[in-house]
Coordinates of C-alpha atoms in Angstrom, one line a residue:
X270 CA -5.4 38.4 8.6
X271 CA -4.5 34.9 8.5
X272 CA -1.3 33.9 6.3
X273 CA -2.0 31.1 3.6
X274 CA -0.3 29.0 5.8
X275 CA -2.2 29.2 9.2
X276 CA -5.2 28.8 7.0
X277 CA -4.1 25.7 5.6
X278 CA -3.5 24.3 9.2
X279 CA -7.0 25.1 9.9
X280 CA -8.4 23.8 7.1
X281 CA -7.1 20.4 7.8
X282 CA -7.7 20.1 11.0
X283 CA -11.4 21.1 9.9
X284 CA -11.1 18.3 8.0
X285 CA -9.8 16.1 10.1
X286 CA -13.0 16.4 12.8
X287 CA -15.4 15.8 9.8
X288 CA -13.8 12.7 9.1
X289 CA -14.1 11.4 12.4
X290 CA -17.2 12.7 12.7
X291 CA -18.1 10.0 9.6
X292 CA -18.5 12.7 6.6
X293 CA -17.7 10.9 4.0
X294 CA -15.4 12.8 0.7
X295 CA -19.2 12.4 -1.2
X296 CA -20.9 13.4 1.5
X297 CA -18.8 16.4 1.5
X298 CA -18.8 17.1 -2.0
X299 CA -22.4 17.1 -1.9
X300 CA -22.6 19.8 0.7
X301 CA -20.1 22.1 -1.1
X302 CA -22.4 21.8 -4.4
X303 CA -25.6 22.4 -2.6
X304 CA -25.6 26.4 -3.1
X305 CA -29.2 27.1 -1.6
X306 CA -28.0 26.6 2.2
X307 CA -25.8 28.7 4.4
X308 CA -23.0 25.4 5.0
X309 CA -22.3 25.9 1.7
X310 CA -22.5 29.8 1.3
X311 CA -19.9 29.6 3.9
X312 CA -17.6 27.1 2.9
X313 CA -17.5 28.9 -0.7
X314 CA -16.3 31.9 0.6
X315 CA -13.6 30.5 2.4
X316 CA -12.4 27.9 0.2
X317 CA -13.3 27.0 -3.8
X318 CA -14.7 23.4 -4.7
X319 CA -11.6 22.5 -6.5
X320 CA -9.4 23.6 -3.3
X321 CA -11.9 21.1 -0.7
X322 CA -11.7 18.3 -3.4
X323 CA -7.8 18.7 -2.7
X324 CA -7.8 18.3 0.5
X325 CA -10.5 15.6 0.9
X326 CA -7.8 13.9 -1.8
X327 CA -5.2 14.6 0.6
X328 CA -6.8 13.3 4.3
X329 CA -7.9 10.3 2.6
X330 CA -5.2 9.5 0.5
X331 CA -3.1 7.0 2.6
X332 CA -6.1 6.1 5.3
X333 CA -9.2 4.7 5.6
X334 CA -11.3 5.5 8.6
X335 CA -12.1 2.4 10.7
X336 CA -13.6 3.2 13.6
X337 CA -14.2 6.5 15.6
X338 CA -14.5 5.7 18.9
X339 CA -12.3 3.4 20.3
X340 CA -12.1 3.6 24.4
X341 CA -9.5 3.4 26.5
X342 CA -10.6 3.3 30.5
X343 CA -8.8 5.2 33.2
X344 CA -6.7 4.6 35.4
X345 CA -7.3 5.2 39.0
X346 CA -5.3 3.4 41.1
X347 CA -1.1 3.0 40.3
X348 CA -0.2 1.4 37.6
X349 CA 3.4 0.1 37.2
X350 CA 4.5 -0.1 34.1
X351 CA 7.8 -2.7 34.6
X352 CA 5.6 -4.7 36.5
X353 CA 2.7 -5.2 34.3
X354 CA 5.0 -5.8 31.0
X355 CA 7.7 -7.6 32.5
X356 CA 5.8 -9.6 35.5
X357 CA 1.9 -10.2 33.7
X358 CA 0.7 -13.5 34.2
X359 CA -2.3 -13.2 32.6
X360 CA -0.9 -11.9 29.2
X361 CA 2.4 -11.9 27.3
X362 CA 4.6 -9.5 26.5
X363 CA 7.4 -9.6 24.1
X364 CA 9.6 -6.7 24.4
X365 CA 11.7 -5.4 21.6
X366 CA 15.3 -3.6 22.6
X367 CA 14.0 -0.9 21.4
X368 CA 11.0 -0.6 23.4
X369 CA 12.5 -1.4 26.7
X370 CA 15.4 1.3 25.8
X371 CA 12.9 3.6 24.6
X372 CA 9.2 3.8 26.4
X373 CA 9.2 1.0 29.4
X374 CA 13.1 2.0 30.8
X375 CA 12.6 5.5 32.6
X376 CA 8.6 4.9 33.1
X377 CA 7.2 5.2 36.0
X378 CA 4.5 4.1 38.3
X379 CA 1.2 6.6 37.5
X380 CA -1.9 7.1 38.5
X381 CA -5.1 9.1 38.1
X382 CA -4.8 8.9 34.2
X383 CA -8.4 10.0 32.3
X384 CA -9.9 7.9 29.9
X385 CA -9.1 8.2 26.5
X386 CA -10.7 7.9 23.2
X387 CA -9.4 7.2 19.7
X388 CA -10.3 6.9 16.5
X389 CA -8.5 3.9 14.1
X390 CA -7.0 4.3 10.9
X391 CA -6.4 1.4 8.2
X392 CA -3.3 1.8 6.0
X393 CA -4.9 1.6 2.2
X394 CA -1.0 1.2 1.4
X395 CA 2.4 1.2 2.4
X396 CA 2.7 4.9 4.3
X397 CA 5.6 6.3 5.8
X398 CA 5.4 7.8 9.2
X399 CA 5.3 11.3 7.8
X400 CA 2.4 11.1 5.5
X401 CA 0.7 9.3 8.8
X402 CA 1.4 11.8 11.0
X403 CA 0.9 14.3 8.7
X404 CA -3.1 12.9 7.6
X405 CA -3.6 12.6 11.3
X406 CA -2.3 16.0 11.9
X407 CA -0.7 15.0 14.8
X408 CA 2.9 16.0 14.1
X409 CA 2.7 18.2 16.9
X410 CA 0.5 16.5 19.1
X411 CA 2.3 13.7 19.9
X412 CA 1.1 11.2 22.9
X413 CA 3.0 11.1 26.2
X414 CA 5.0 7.9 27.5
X415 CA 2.2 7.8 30.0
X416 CA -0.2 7.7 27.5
X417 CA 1.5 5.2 25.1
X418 CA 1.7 2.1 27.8
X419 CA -2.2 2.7 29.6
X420 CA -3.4 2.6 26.0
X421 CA -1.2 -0.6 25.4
X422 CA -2.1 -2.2 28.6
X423 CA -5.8 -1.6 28.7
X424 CA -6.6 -2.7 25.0
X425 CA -3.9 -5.7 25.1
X426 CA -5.9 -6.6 28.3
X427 CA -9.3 -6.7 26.6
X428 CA -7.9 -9.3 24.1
X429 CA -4.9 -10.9 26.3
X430 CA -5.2 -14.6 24.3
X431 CA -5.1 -12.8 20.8
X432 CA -9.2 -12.6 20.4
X433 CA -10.6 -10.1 18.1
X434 CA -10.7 -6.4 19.1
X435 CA -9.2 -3.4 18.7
X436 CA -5.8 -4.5 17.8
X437 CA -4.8 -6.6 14.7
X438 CA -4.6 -10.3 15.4
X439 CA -3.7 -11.3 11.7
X440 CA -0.1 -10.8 11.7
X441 CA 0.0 -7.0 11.1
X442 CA 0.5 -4.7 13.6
X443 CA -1.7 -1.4 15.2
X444 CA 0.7 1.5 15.4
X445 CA -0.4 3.0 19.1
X446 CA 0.9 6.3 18.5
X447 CA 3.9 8.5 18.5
X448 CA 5.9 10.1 21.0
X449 CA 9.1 11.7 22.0
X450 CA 11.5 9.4 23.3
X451 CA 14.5 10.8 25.8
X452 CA 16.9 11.0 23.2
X453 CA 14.4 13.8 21.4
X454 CA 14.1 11.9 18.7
X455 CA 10.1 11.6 17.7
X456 CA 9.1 7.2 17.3
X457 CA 6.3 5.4 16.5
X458 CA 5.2 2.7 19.5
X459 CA 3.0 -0.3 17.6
X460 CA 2.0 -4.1 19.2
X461 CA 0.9 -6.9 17.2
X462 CA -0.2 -10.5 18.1
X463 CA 2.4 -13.4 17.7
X464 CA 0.3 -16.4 17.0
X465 CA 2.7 -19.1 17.2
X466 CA 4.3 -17.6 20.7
X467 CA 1.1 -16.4 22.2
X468 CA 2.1 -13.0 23.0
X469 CA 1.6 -9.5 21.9
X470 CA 5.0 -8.3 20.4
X471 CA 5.4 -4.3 21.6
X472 CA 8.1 -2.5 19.4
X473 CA 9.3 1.2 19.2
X474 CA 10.9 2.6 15.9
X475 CA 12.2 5.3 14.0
X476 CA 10.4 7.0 11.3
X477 CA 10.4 4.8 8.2
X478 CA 7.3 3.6 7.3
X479 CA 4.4 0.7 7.5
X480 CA 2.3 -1.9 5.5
X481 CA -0.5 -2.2 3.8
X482 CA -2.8 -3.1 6.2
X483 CA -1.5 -2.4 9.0
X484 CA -3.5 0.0 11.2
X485 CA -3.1 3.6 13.4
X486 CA -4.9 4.8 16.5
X487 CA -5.0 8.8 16.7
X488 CA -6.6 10.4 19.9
X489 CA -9.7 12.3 19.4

């Protein structure tokens, strides 16, 4: 039998792929009031309405579902990473310390890398790294280095003057996702358009938090 724990786990992560999948919380609701169908027979008898009203509570309280399918293409032939941030003539890069020290440093060239897809997150307030992670349950799915600079490259290359896309223009920033770093230590990789120096600003940091407004990519 499953501990109260392990069932909690799968519970969210139930909830998690309804959300992408666009059920709303009303939508939801609606389905675990209907009695006469067999969704709802089975959802009763493995959770009560006031426990899914909880959770729904929970997944939604610090994001708002943007968009679930964002694409990232794949890479087939090498892609090196110094050379493409440090070297791009076509788009700039600003570097933080932290990012060099942290993601672009020990990269690698890589190739053969799938396409990936993603679904994006708005912040509805200012949201620590935890509660992100912990809505997205992806505290311990965390994205690869790998992973981190092909999705920054391919969607910074889609809007490589600062037009509209995927990733905030406005001044706030798109979290790309989190990985481990070298060190062990778990960060959060994010980019963000610089307007007045024409160039997308790629920064690594510790756990602490983001804005309002500011917005989080989370593989599918």
């Amino acid at each position: 039998m499953k501990s109260i724990r392990e069932m909690s786990g799968s519970l969210h992560e139930f909830m998690i792929s309804l959300d992408k999948a666009g059920f709303t919380p009303e939508i939801l609701q609606n389905v675990i009031t209907s009695k006469g169908n067999k969704m709802a027979k089975t959802m009763y008898a493995s959770i009560t309405t006031k426990g899914m009203k909880q959770i729904v509570a929970d997944r939604t309280a610090h994001l708002k579902l943007i968009n679930s399918n964002v694409a990232v293409r794949a890479f087939e032939d090498t892609f090196n990473p110094t050379k493409h941030f440090c070297e791009n003539k076509n788009i700039k890069y600003w570097l933080s310390d932290n990012f060099q020290k942290y993601v672009l440093n020990s990269a690698q060239p890589f190739s053969k890398a799938p396409a990936m897809s993603f679904s994006k997150y708005s912040l509805k307030a200012d949201t620590t790294d935890k509660d992100i992670m912990e809505e997205l349950g992806i505290t311990d799915k965390l994205m690869t280095r790998e992973e981190i600079l092909q999705a920054i490259a391919d969607l910074t290359s889609n809007q490589p003057k600062g037009e509209s896309g995927t990733l905030l223009t406005n001044g706030y920033a798109t979290i790309i996702g989190y990985m481990t770093c070298d060190d062990g230590a778990v960060r959060g990789v994010g980019v963000g358009w610089d307007a007045d120096g024409r160039e997308w600003g790629c920064g690594c940091g510790g756990l602490d938090g983001w804005g309002a407004g500011d917005e989080v990519l989370s593989r599918n």
